[in-house]
């Protein structure tokens, strides 16, 4: 498939439904090219090639040659014409001339585009002759090219050599639309087949390999020029192709095209010549085009952060536009918790080793996203009362901790650069809030490296940098090292010794070490709580109170139900209860009578005892 032989022939439908070609008698007699039996009477110049041909076969098929020969000419140049603008050059004209002579022409994916354009230029249309070259080429496109995505991509790639004629005859637009339509059809078909497999009894592992075949059409787009590639991607996006598929196509195209020039980017940092300027221009065009075609960015983007990092490094090296770099930095900020240290090490074009400005903006974009999430959580506080976003195990808190570790690793890496200014390093150290770090060991290590590499720092700069270290979050090993570190300012060393002494005192007394308010000062209680931390703690307490009130309401409801049921049981008359109450009343009467009789007996006995006692006392006193 993909090869069709066409001559001055008669098209007849075959049994299979395809068009078969019956060569004419002149085509069967013509064996050699060019025909040498009759002397030529026309010389055609196409570029640097010259063809000695005959007028009659050419004018019977080509309207342009007929017009050129009909114009009044100098008798000396009557037999010579120049066709220097034939699309496809001498090769395309030779195929057209063979077709005029009745010699078989084989249409393939490699020559059908230039055959179409050459036929258009030479006006080999149906108005001049039936079953002309243009009609045969169009039939081949319709039957063999446009139904297949890969064939359409191959022919579209060949159209690059016959522009702008291919554009004028809408050949490029038709191929682009065919690719987009077939891609969306394939997506729908694969979705339906996947749905059928999900409901079938076959194991999933048997069909897992069918998702992305080795000859996937998305890889074929890498052969297209940047302009045609952009048109294809825009077309498939407008037709509704999935974002994941578009992302895979863009990644493969960028890796393929930038890898071709990346092998030559070694001397780009050292020399500035015309070749490097052209190279930078090519890289800049590719990066800006790829970034403009990226899917709409979101927190769950199909674009890996490693790929975005590669694009950003090329954009910085090639001096891409500010909007392009800003878009890449924003996208990396959305996925910063998925990045590793290598992804944010952006080489600098100046004397420093790494460019810290884009990294600072990336972290700022991440924090801006966190602030937007805070606002959304405040608006939905009532609805999320049972979900604690600030808890240590929440995804949001885990994301912030990952970013803080990433920043500390980055600070330790760039601290080795002797040309990095203290102001830029301090700005990076201050970019994250205090609550983002569980421990300050990583930050202390980076600061210590920077102080060692930059021994001539001024005392105010040294103090401002070390003020970002939370001494209460240092491990015992780090505290021991900091207490003996003479590179630290005196204020920082005093803070370390003070909190270490408090830790030891509380450890000896068996009490916990009191946590200091998060702030910048070194005295306990003098640090101010940041608004973010204060709001987070208030929100946690508010949610805990709400949960406790809800539990008390539920308990109160249960108690009210129990009380109502007990009241109903007491009010309900029972025969046994009446007997018990009458018996209780009789017992109460008997008890009262018994008490009265007992009290009377006690009173009479008491009077007699008192009289005898009086007589005895009287006898005793006067005896």
Coordinates of C-alpha atoms in Angstrom, one line a residue:
X1 CA 0.0 0.0 0.0
X2 CA 1.2 3.5 -0.7
X3 CA 2.4 3.0 -4.2
X4 CA 0.2 3.4 -7.3
X5 CA 1.4 3.4 -10.9
X6 CA -0.3 5.9 -13.1
X7 CA 0.2 6.8 -16.8
X8 CA -1.9 8.1 -19.6
X9 CA -4.3 5.4 -18.7
X10 CA -7.9 4.6 -18.2
X11 CA -9.2 4.3 -14.6
X12 CA -11.5 1.4 -14.1
X13 CA -13.1 0.1 -10.9
X14 CA -11.7 -3.2 -9.9
X15 CA -13.4 -6.1 -8.0
X16 CA -11.8 -5.0 -4.7
X17 CA -13.2 -1.5 -5.0
X18 CA -9.9 0.2 -5.7
X19 CA -9.0 1.9 -8.9
X20 CA -7.0 -0.1 -11.3
X21 CA -4.9 1.5 -14.1
X22 CA -4.8 0.3 -17.7
X23 CA -1.8 1.8 -19.6
X24 CA -2.6 3.3 -23.0
X25 CA -0.9 1.9 -26.2
X26 CA 1.5 4.8 -26.2
X27 CA 2.5 3.9 -22.6
X28 CA 3.0 0.3 -23.6
X29 CA 5.2 1.3 -26.6
X30 CA 7.3 3.8 -24.6
X31 CA 10.2 2.1 -23.0
X32 CA 13.1 4.5 -22.9
X33 CA 13.3 8.0 -21.5
X34 CA 13.6 10.4 -23.1
X35 CA 12.2 9.0 -26.4
X36 CA 15.0 9.1 -28.9
X37 CA 13.3 7.9 -32.1
X38 CA 12.1 11.5 -33.1
X39 CA 14.4 14.4 -32.7
X40 CA 13.3 16.9 -29.9
X41 CA 11.9 20.2 -30.9
X42 CA 11.7 21.8 -27.4
X43 CA 14.2 22.5 -24.7
X44 CA 12.9 23.0 -21.2
X45 CA 15.1 24.5 -18.5
X46 CA 14.3 23.7 -14.9
X47 CA 16.8 25.1 -12.5
X48 CA 20.2 23.7 -13.5
X49 CA 18.7 20.8 -15.5
X50 CA 17.8 20.8 -19.2
X51 CA 15.3 18.5 -20.8
X52 CA 15.1 17.9 -24.6
X53 CA 11.5 17.1 -25.3
X54 CA 8.7 17.3 -27.8
X55 CA 6.1 20.0 -27.9
X56 CA 3.0 17.9 -28.8
X57 CA 3.0 15.5 -25.7
X58 CA 3.6 18.5 -23.4
X59 CA 1.0 20.9 -24.7
X60 CA -1.6 18.1 -24.8
X61 CA -1.4 17.9 -21.0
X62 CA 0.0 21.1 -19.7
X63 CA -1.8 24.4 -20.0
X64 CA 1.1 26.5 -18.9
X65 CA 3.5 25.1 -21.5
X66 CA 0.7 25.7 -24.1
X67 CA 0.4 29.3 -23.1
X68 CA 4.2 29.8 -23.1
X69 CA 4.6 28.4 -26.6
X70 CA 1.6 30.4 -27.9
X71 CA 3.3 33.7 -26.9
X72 CA 5.1 35.6 -29.7
X73 CA 8.8 34.9 -29.4
X74 CA 12.1 35.5 -31.1
X75 CA 12.6 32.8 -33.7
X76 CA 15.9 32.0 -32.2
X77 CA 14.4 31.1 -28.9
X78 CA 11.2 29.5 -30.1
X79 CA 12.3 26.1 -29.0
X80 CA 13.4 27.0 -25.5
X81 CA 11.4 27.7 -22.4
X82 CA 12.4 28.2 -18.8
X83 CA 10.3 26.7 -15.9
X84 CA 12.6 27.6 -13.0
X85 CA 9.7 27.9 -10.5
X86 CA 8.3 24.3 -10.8
X87 CA 7.6 23.1 -7.2
X88 CA 9.8 20.1 -6.5
X89 CA 12.4 21.2 -9.1
X90 CA 13.7 18.9 -11.9
X91 CA 12.5 15.7 -10.2
X92 CA 8.9 16.9 -10.1
X93 CA 9.0 18.1 -13.7
X94 CA 10.5 14.8 -14.9
X95 CA 7.6 12.9 -13.3
X96 CA 5.1 15.3 -15.0
X97 CA 6.9 15.0 -18.3
X98 CA 6.8 11.2 -18.1
X99 CA 3.1 11.4 -17.4
X100 CA 2.7 13.6 -20.5
X101 CA 4.5 11.0 -22.6
X102 CA 2.4 8.2 -21.2
X103 CA 5.1 6.6 -19.2
X104 CA 3.9 5.0 -15.9
X105 CA 4.3 7.2 -12.8
X106 CA 4.3 5.6 -9.4
X107 CA 2.7 7.6 -6.7
X108 CA 4.2 7.2 -3.3
X109 CA 4.1 9.0 0.0
X110 CA 7.3 10.6 -1.0
X111 CA 6.4 12.1 -4.3
X112 CA 2.6 12.6 -4.3
X113 CA 2.9 16.1 -2.7
X114 CA 5.3 17.4 -5.3
X115 CA 3.3 15.7 -8.1
X116 CA 0.2 17.6 -6.9
X117 CA 2.1 20.9 -6.7
X118 CA 3.8 20.4 -10.0
X119 CA 0.5 19.5 -11.7
X120 CA -1.0 22.6 -10.3
X121 CA 1.9 24.8 -11.5
X122 CA 1.9 23.2 -15.0
X123 CA -1.9 23.4 -15.1
X124 CA -2.3 19.7 -15.8
X125 CA -6.0 19.8 -14.9
X126 CA -9.2 18.3 -16.2
X127 CA -9.9 21.4 -18.4
X128 CA -6.8 20.5 -20.5
X129 CA -7.2 16.7 -20.6
X130 CA -9.2 14.0 -18.9
X131 CA -7.6 11.9 -16.2
X132 CA -4.8 14.4 -16.0
X133 CA -2.0 14.3 -13.5
X134 CA -3.7 16.5 -10.9
X135 CA -6.8 14.3 -10.8
X136 CA -4.8 11.2 -10.4
X137 CA -2.7 12.6 -7.6
X138 CA -5.9 13.8 -5.8
X139 CA -7.4 10.4 -6.2
X140 CA -4.3 8.8 -4.5
X141 CA -4.5 11.3 -1.7
X142 CA -8.2 10.6 -1.1
X143 CA -7.8 6.8 -1.2
X144 CA -4.5 6.1 0.4
X145 CA -3.3 9.2 2.3
X146 CA -6.1 11.0 4.2
X147 CA -7.6 7.9 5.8
X148 CA -4.3 7.2 7.6
X149 CA -2.7 9.4 10.3
X150 CA 0.8 8.2 9.6
X151 CA 0.4 8.6 5.8
X152 CA -1.0 12.1 6.2
X153 CA 1.9 13.0 8.5
X154 CA 4.4 11.7 5.9
X155 CA 2.9 13.6 3.1
X156 CA 2.6 16.7 5.2
X157 CA 6.3 16.5 5.9
X158 CA 7.0 16.4 2.1
X159 CA 4.8 19.5 1.7
X160 CA 7.6 21.5 3.4
X161 CA 9.7 21.3 0.2
X162 CA 6.9 22.5 -2.1
X163 CA 5.7 25.6 -0.2
X164 CA 4.0 27.9 -0.8
X165 CA 2.2 26.0 -3.6
X166 CA 1.0 23.3 -1.2
X167 CA -0.5 26.1 0.9
X168 CA -2.2 27.8 -2.0
X169 CA -3.9 24.7 -3.2
X170 CA -5.1 23.9 0.4
X171 CA -3.1 20.7 0.5
X172 CA -1.6 21.5 3.9
X173 CA -4.9 22.4 5.4
X174 CA -6.5 19.2 4.2
X175 CA -3.8 17.1 5.6
X176 CA -3.9 18.9 9.0
X177 CA -7.6 18.4 9.2
X178 CA -7.3 14.8 8.2
X179 CA -4.8 14.2 11.0
X180 CA -7.0 15.9 13.6
X181 CA -10.1 14.1 12.6
X182 CA -8.5 10.7 12.5
X183 CA -6.8 11.3 15.8
X184 CA -10.1 12.1 17.5
X185 CA -11.7 9.1 15.9
X186 CA -8.9 6.8 17.1
X187 CA -9.3 8.3 20.6
X188 CA -13.0 7.5 20.6
X189 CA -12.4 4.0 19.3
X190 CA -9.7 3.3 21.8
X191 CA -12.0 4.6 24.6
X192 CA -14.8 2.3 23.6
X193 CA -12.5 -0.7 23.2
X194 CA -11.0 0.0 26.7
X195 CA -14.6 0.2 28.1
X196 CA -15.3 -3.2 26.5
X197 CA -12.1 -4.6 28.0
X198 CA -13.1 -3.3 31.4
X199 CA -16.4 -5.2 31.3
X200 CA -14.8 -8.3 29.7
X201 CA -13.5 -11.3 31.7
X202 CA -10.0 -11.0 30.3
X203 CA -7.1 -10.1 32.7
X204 CA -6.0 -6.5 32.5
X205 CA -2.4 -7.4 32.0
X206 CA -3.2 -9.0 28.6
X207 CA -4.3 -5.7 27.2
X208 CA -2.1 -3.3 29.0
X209 CA 0.5 -3.3 26.2
X210 CA -2.0 -2.2 23.6
X211 CA -2.4 1.3 25.1
X212 CA 0.6 2.8 23.4
X213 CA 2.0 0.9 20.4
X214 CA 5.6 1.2 19.3
X215 CA 4.5 3.0 16.0
X216 CA 2.3 5.5 17.7
X217 CA 1.4 8.3 15.4
X218 CA 2.3 11.0 18.0
X219 CA 6.0 10.1 17.5
X220 CA 5.8 10.7 13.8
X221 CA 5.0 14.4 14.3
X222 CA 8.6 14.9 15.3
X223 CA 9.6 15.0 11.6
X224 CA 7.5 18.1 11.0
X225 CA 8.8 21.6 10.9
X226 CA 7.9 23.8 13.8
X227 CA 5.2 25.8 11.9
X228 CA 3.4 22.7 10.7
X229 CA 3.7 21.0 14.1
X230 CA 2.0 24.0 15.7
X231 CA -0.8 23.9 13.2
X232 CA -1.4 20.2 13.8
X233 CA -1.4 20.6 17.6
X234 CA -3.8 23.5 17.4
X235 CA -6.1 21.5 15.2
X236 CA -6.1 18.4 17.5
X237 CA -6.7 20.6 20.5
X238 CA -9.7 22.3 18.8
X239 CA -11.1 18.8 17.9
X240 CA -11.0 17.8 21.6
X241 CA -7.9 15.5 21.8
X242 CA -7.1 14.7 25.5
X243 CA -4.7 16.8 27.4
X244 CA -2.5 13.8 28.3
X245 CA -2.1 12.8 24.7
X246 CA -1.2 16.4 23.7
X247 CA 1.3 16.5 26.6
X248 CA 3.0 13.3 25.4
X249 CA 3.3 14.6 21.8
X250 CA 4.8 17.9 23.0
X251 CA 7.3 16.1 25.3
X252 CA 8.4 13.8 22.5
X253 CA 8.7 16.6 19.9
X254 CA 10.7 18.8 22.3
X255 CA 13.0 16.0 23.3
X256 CA 13.6 15.1 19.7
X257 CA 14.2 18.6 18.4
X258 CA 16.1 20.1 21.3
X259 CA 18.3 17.0 21.5
X260 CA 19.4 17.5 18.0
X261 CA 20.8 20.9 18.9
X262 CA 21.8 20.1 22.5
X263 CA 24.8 18.2 21.2
X264 CA 26.1 21.5 19.9
X265 CA 25.4 23.6 22.9
X266 CA 28.6 22.9 24.7
X267 CA 30.5 26.0 23.5
X268 CA 27.4 28.2 23.9
X269 CA 28.7 29.5 27.3
X270 CA 32.2 30.3 26.1
X271 CA 31.9 31.8 22.6
X272 CA 29.5 34.1 20.9
X273 CA 29.5 33.7 17.1
X274 CA 27.1 33.6 14.2
X275 CA 26.6 29.8 14.6
X276 CA 25.8 30.2 18.3
X277 CA 23.4 33.1 17.5
X278 CA 21.6 30.9 15.0
X279 CA 21.5 28.1 17.5
X280 CA 20.1 30.3 20.2
X281 CA 17.5 31.6 17.8
X282 CA 16.4 28.0 16.9
X283 CA 16.3 27.0 20.5
X284 CA 14.3 30.1 21.5
X285 CA 11.7 29.5 18.7
X286 CA 11.3 25.8 19.7
X287 CA 10.9 26.6 23.4
X288 CA 8.5 29.5 23.0
X289 CA 6.3 27.4 20.6
X290 CA 6.3 24.4 22.9
X291 CA 5.3 26.5 25.9
X292 CA 2.5 28.2 24.0
X293 CA 1.1 24.8 23.2
X294 CA 1.2 23.3 26.7
X295 CA -2.1 22.3 28.2
X296 CA -3.8 24.6 30.6
X297 CA -1.8 24.4 33.8
X298 CA -3.3 23.2 37.0
X299 CA -2.2 21.5 40.3
X300 CA -2.5 18.1 38.6
X301 CA -0.8 18.8 35.4
X302 CA 0.1 16.0 32.9
X303 CA 3.4 17.7 32.2
X304 CA 6.2 16.3 34.4
X305 CA 8.2 18.9 36.4
X306 CA 11.5 17.5 35.0
X307 CA 10.4 18.4 31.5
X308 CA 9.4 21.9 32.6
X309 CA 12.8 22.2 34.2
X310 CA 14.5 21.3 30.9
X311 CA 12.5 23.8 29.0
X312 CA 13.3 26.5 31.6
X313 CA 17.0 25.8 31.4
X314 CA 17.0 26.1 27.6
X315 CA 14.8 29.2 27.8
X316 CA 17.3 30.9 30.1
X317 CA 20.3 29.9 28.0
X318 CA 18.6 31.0 24.7
X319 CA 17.2 34.2 26.2
X320 CA 13.6 33.4 25.5
X321 CA 10.9 35.9 26.1
X322 CA 9.9 37.0 29.6
X323 CA 6.4 35.7 29.2
X324 CA 7.7 32.3 28.2
X325 CA 10.0 32.0 31.2
X326 CA 7.3 33.4 33.5
X327 CA 4.9 30.7 32.3
X328 CA 7.4 27.9 32.9
X329 CA 8.2 29.3 36.4
X330 CA 4.5 29.4 37.3
X331 CA 4.0 25.9 36.1
X332 CA 7.0 24.6 38.1
X333 CA 5.6 26.5 41.2
X334 CA 2.4 24.5 40.9
X335 CA 4.3 21.2 41.0
X336 CA 7.2 22.2 43.2
X337 CA 6.5 19.5 45.8
X338 CA 7.2 16.9 43.0
X339 CA 10.6 18.4 42.1
X340 CA 14.1 17.2 43.0
X341 CA 17.2 19.3 43.5
X342 CA 18.4 18.7 39.9
X343 CA 15.2 20.3 38.5
X344 CA 15.8 23.7 40.1
X345 CA 19.5 24.0 39.4
X346 CA 19.3 26.5 36.6
X347 CA 22.7 27.4 35.1
X348 CA 23.5 31.1 34.9
X349 CA 24.8 33.0 31.9
X350 CA 27.0 35.4 34.0
X351 CA 29.8 34.8 36.4
X352 CA 27.7 32.9 39.0
X353 CA 27.3 29.2 38.7
X354 CA 23.5 29.1 39.1
X355 CA 20.8 31.6 38.4
X356 CA 18.8 32.1 41.6
X357 CA 16.3 34.6 40.3
X358 CA 14.0 32.1 38.5
X359 CA 14.2 29.7 41.5
X360 CA 13.2 32.5 43.8
X361 CA 10.2 33.3 41.6
X362 CA 9.3 29.6 41.5
X363 CA 9.1 29.3 45.3
X364 CA 7.2 32.6 45.4
X365 CA 4.6 31.1 43.0
X366 CA 4.3 28.1 45.3
X367 CA 3.7 30.3 48.3
X368 CA 1.2 32.4 46.4
X369 CA -0.7 29.2 45.6
X370 CA -0.7 28.3 49.3
X371 CA -2.2 31.7 50.1
X372 CA -4.9 31.2 47.6
X373 CA -5.7 27.8 49.2
X374 CA -5.9 29.6 52.6
X375 CA -8.5 32.0 51.2
X376 CA -10.6 29.2 49.8
X377 CA -10.4 27.3 53.1
X378 CA -11.6 30.4 55.0
X379 CA -14.6 30.7 52.7
X380 CA -15.4 27.0 53.1
X381 CA -14.7 26.9 56.9
X382 CA -18.2 25.6 57.7
X383 CA -18.1 22.9 55.2
X384 CA -14.7 21.6 56.1
X385 CA -15.1 21.6 59.9
X386 CA -14.3 17.9 60.0
X387 CA -11.2 18.2 57.8
X388 CA -8.0 19.5 59.3
X389 CA -5.8 20.9 56.5
X390 CA -3.2 22.0 59.0
X391 CA -2.6 18.6 60.7
X392 CA 0.9 17.2 60.4
X393 CA -0.3 14.3 58.3
X394 CA -2.4 16.3 55.8
X395 CA -1.3 16.4 52.1
X396 CA -0.9 20.1 52.3
X397 CA 1.5 20.0 55.2
X398 CA 3.5 17.2 53.6
X399 CA 3.8 19.3 50.5
X400 CA 5.1 22.3 52.4
X401 CA 7.6 20.1 54.3
X402 CA 8.9 18.6 51.0
X403 CA 9.4 22.1 49.6
X404 CA 11.3 23.3 52.7
X405 CA 13.7 20.3 52.4
X406 CA 14.1 21.1 48.7
X407 CA 15.0 24.7 49.5
X408 CA 17.5 23.7 52.2
X409 CA 19.2 21.4 49.7
X410 CA 19.2 24.1 47.1
X411 CA 20.7 26.6 49.5
X412 CA 23.5 24.1 50.5
X413 CA 24.3 23.7 46.8
X414 CA 24.4 27.3 45.8
X415 CA 26.3 28.3 48.9
X416 CA 29.4 26.8 47.3
X417 CA 29.3 29.6 44.7
X418 CA 31.8 32.3 45.8
X419 CA 30.3 34.8 43.4
X420 CA 26.8 34.6 44.9
X421 CA 25.9 37.7 46.7
X422 CA 24.8 37.5 50.4
X423 CA 21.7 39.5 49.5
X424 CA 20.4 36.9 47.1
X425 CA 21.3 34.0 49.4
X426 CA 19.5 35.7 52.3
X427 CA 16.4 36.4 50.2
X428 CA 16.2 32.7 49.3
X429 CA 16.6 31.7 53.0
X430 CA 13.8 34.1 54.0
X431 CA 11.3 33.1 51.4
X432 CA 9.7 30.3 53.4
X433 CA 7.7 31.0 56.6
X434 CA 9.0 29.5 59.9
X435 CA 6.3 27.0 60.2
X436 CA 7.4 25.3 57.0
X437 CA 10.4 23.8 58.7
X438 CA 10.2 21.1 61.3
X439 CA 13.9 21.2 61.9
X440 CA 16.5 23.9 61.1
X441 CA 19.4 21.6 60.6
X442 CA 19.3 21.8 56.8
X443 CA 19.2 25.6 56.9
X444 CA 22.0 25.8 59.5
X445 CA 24.2 23.6 57.3
X446 CA 23.6 25.8 54.2
X447 CA 24.3 29.0 56.2
X448 CA 27.5 27.5 57.6
X449 CA 28.7 26.5 54.1
X450 CA 27.9 30.0 52.9
X451 CA 29.8 31.7 55.8
X452 CA 32.8 29.4 55.2
X453 CA 32.9 30.2 51.4
X454 CA 32.3 34.0 52.1
X455 CA 34.5 34.8 55.0
X456 CA 34.5 38.6 54.3
X457 CA 30.8 39.1 55.0
X458 CA 29.9 42.2 57.0
X459 CA 28.5 41.7 60.5
X460 CA 25.0 43.1 59.6
X461 CA 24.7 40.8 56.7
X462 CA 25.9 37.9 58.8
X463 CA 23.4 38.6 61.5
X464 CA 20.5 39.0 59.1
X465 CA 21.3 35.7 57.5
X466 CA 21.7 33.8 60.8
X467 CA 18.5 35.3 62.1
X468 CA 16.5 32.9 59.9
X469 CA 17.8 29.9 61.9
X470 CA 15.3 28.9 64.6
X471 CA 17.6 27.7 67.4
X472 CA 14.8 25.8 69.1
X473 CA 14.5 23.6 66.0
X474 CA 18.1 22.5 66.0
X475 CA 19.0 19.0 66.9
X476 CA 21.4 18.3 69.8
X477 CA 24.2 17.6 67.3
X478 CA 23.6 20.8 65.4
X479 CA 23.4 22.8 68.7
X480 CA 26.7 21.3 69.8
X481 CA 28.3 22.3 66.5
X482 CA 26.8 25.8 66.5
X483 CA 28.0 26.4 70.1
X484 CA 31.6 26.0 68.9
X485 CA 31.2 27.7 65.5
X486 CA 33.1 30.9 65.5
X487 CA 31.7 31.9 62.1
X488 CA 28.3 32.6 63.7
X489 CA 27.5 36.0 65.1
X490 CA 27.6 36.4 68.9
X491 CA 23.8 36.9 69.1
X492 CA 23.2 33.5 67.4
X493 CA 25.7 31.7 69.6
X494 CA 24.1 33.2 72.7
X495 CA 20.7 32.0 71.6
X496 CA 22.0 28.5 70.9
X497 CA 23.7 28.3 74.4
X498 CA 20.6 29.7 76.1
X499 CA 18.2 27.2 74.6
X500 CA 20.6 24.3 75.0
X501 CA 20.9 25.2 78.7
X502 CA 17.1 25.3 79.0
X503 CA 16.8 22.0 77.3
X504 CA 19.4 20.4 79.6
X505 CA 17.7 21.9 82.7
X506 CA 14.3 20.6 81.7
X507 CA 15.7 17.2 80.9
X508 CA 17.2 17.0 84.3
X509 CA 14.0 18.1 86.0
X510 CA 12.0 15.6 83.9
X511 CA 9.9 18.4 82.3
X512 CA 9.4 19.0 78.6
X513 CA 11.3 21.7 76.8
X514 CA 9.0 24.8 76.4
X515 CA 8.3 25.7 72.9
X516 CA 9.1 29.3 71.9
X517 CA 6.7 31.4 69.8
X518 CA 7.8 31.4 66.2
X519 CA 9.5 34.6 65.5
X520 CA 12.8 36.3 64.8
X521 CA 14.1 37.2 68.3
X522 CA 16.1 35.0 70.6
X523 CA 14.3 35.7 73.8
X524 CA 11.5 33.3 74.8
X525 CA 8.1 34.9 74.5
X526 CA 9.3 38.0 72.7
X527 CA 8.9 36.5 69.3
X528 CA 5.7 37.5 67.5
X529 CA 3.4 34.8 66.1
X530 CA 3.0 35.2 62.3
X531 CA -0.5 35.9 61.1
X532 CA -0.5 32.6 59.2
X533 CA 0.4 30.5 62.2
X534 CA -2.0 32.5 64.5
X535 CA -4.9 31.9 62.1
X536 CA -4.0 28.3 61.7
X537 CA -4.0 27.7 65.5
X538 CA -7.2 29.6 65.9
X539 CA -8.9 27.5 63.2
X540 CA -7.7 24.3 64.8
X541 CA -9.1 25.4 68.2
X542 CA -12.3 26.5 66.6
X543 CA -12.8 23.2 64.9
X544 CA -12.0 21.3 68.1
X545 CA -14.6 23.4 70.0
X546 CA -17.2 22.7 67.3
X547 CA -16.6 19.0 67.5
X548 CA -16.9 19.0 71.3
X549 CA -20.2 21.0 71.1
X550 CA -21.5 18.5 68.5
X551 CA -20.6 15.6 70.8
X552 CA -22.3 17.3 73.8
X553 CA -25.4 17.9 71.8
X554 CA -25.6 14.3 70.8
X555 CA -25.1 13.2 74.4
X556 CA -27.8 15.7 75.6
X557 CA -30.2 14.3 73.0
X558 CA -29.6 10.8 74.2
X559 CA -30.2 11.8 77.9
X560 CA -33.4 13.5 77.0
X561 CA -34.7 10.4 75.3
X562 CA -33.8 8.3 78.3
X563 CA -35.5 10.7 80.7
X564 CA -38.7 10.7 78.6
X565 CA -38.8 6.9 78.6
X566 CA -38.3 6.7 82.3
X567 CA -41.0 9.2 83.0
X568 CA -43.5 7.2 80.9
X569 CA -42.6 4.1 82.9
X570 CA -43.3 5.8 86.2
X571 CA -46.5 7.4 85.2
X572 CA -48.0 4.2 83.8
X573 CA -50.3 2.5 86.6
X574 CA -49.4 -1.1 87.6
X575 CA -51.2 -3.3 90.1
X576 CA -47.9 -4.3 91.7
X577 CA -46.9 -0.7 92.2
X578 CA -50.3 0.0 94.0
X579 CA -49.8 -2.9 96.4
X580 CA -46.3 -1.7 97.1
X581 CA -47.4 1.8 97.8
X582 CA -50.2 0.7 100.2
X583 CA -47.8 -1.6 101.9
X584 CA -45.3 1.2 102.2
X585 CA -47.9 3.5 103.8
X586 CA -48.9 0.8 106.4
X587 CA -45.2 0.3 107.3
X588 CA -44.8 4.0 107.7
X589 CA -47.8 4.1 110.1
X590 CA -46.4 1.2 112.2
X591 CA -43.0 2.9 112.3
X592 CA -44.6 6.1 113.6
X593 CA -46.5 4.3 116.3
X594 CA -43.4 2.4 117.3
X595 CA -41.4 5.6 117.7
X596 CA -44.1 7.1 119.9
X597 CA -44.2 4.2 122.2
X598 CA -40.5 4.1 122.5
X599 CA -40.2 7.8 123.3
X600 CA -42.8 7.5 126.1
X601 CA -41.0 4.7 127.8
X602 CA -37.8 6.5 127.6
X603 CA -39.3 9.7 129.1
X604 CA -40.7 7.8 132.2
X605 CA -37.5 6.0 132.8
X606 CA -35.6 9.2 132.5
X607 CA -37.7 10.9 135.2
X608 CA -37.1 8.1 137.7
X609 CA -33.4 8.1 136.9
X610 CA -33.2 11.9 137.4
X611 CA -34.9 11.8 140.9
X612 CA -32.6 9.1 142.2
X613 CA -29.6 10.9 140.9
X614 CA -30.6 14.1 142.6
X615 CA -31.1 12.3 145.8
X616 CA -27.7 10.7 145.6
X617 CA -26.0 14.1 144.8
X618 CA -27.7 15.7 147.7
X619 CA -26.7 12.9 150.0
X620 CA -23.1 13.1 148.8
X621 CA -22.9 16.8 149.2
X622 CA -24.1 17.0 152.7
X623 CA -22.6 13.9 154.1

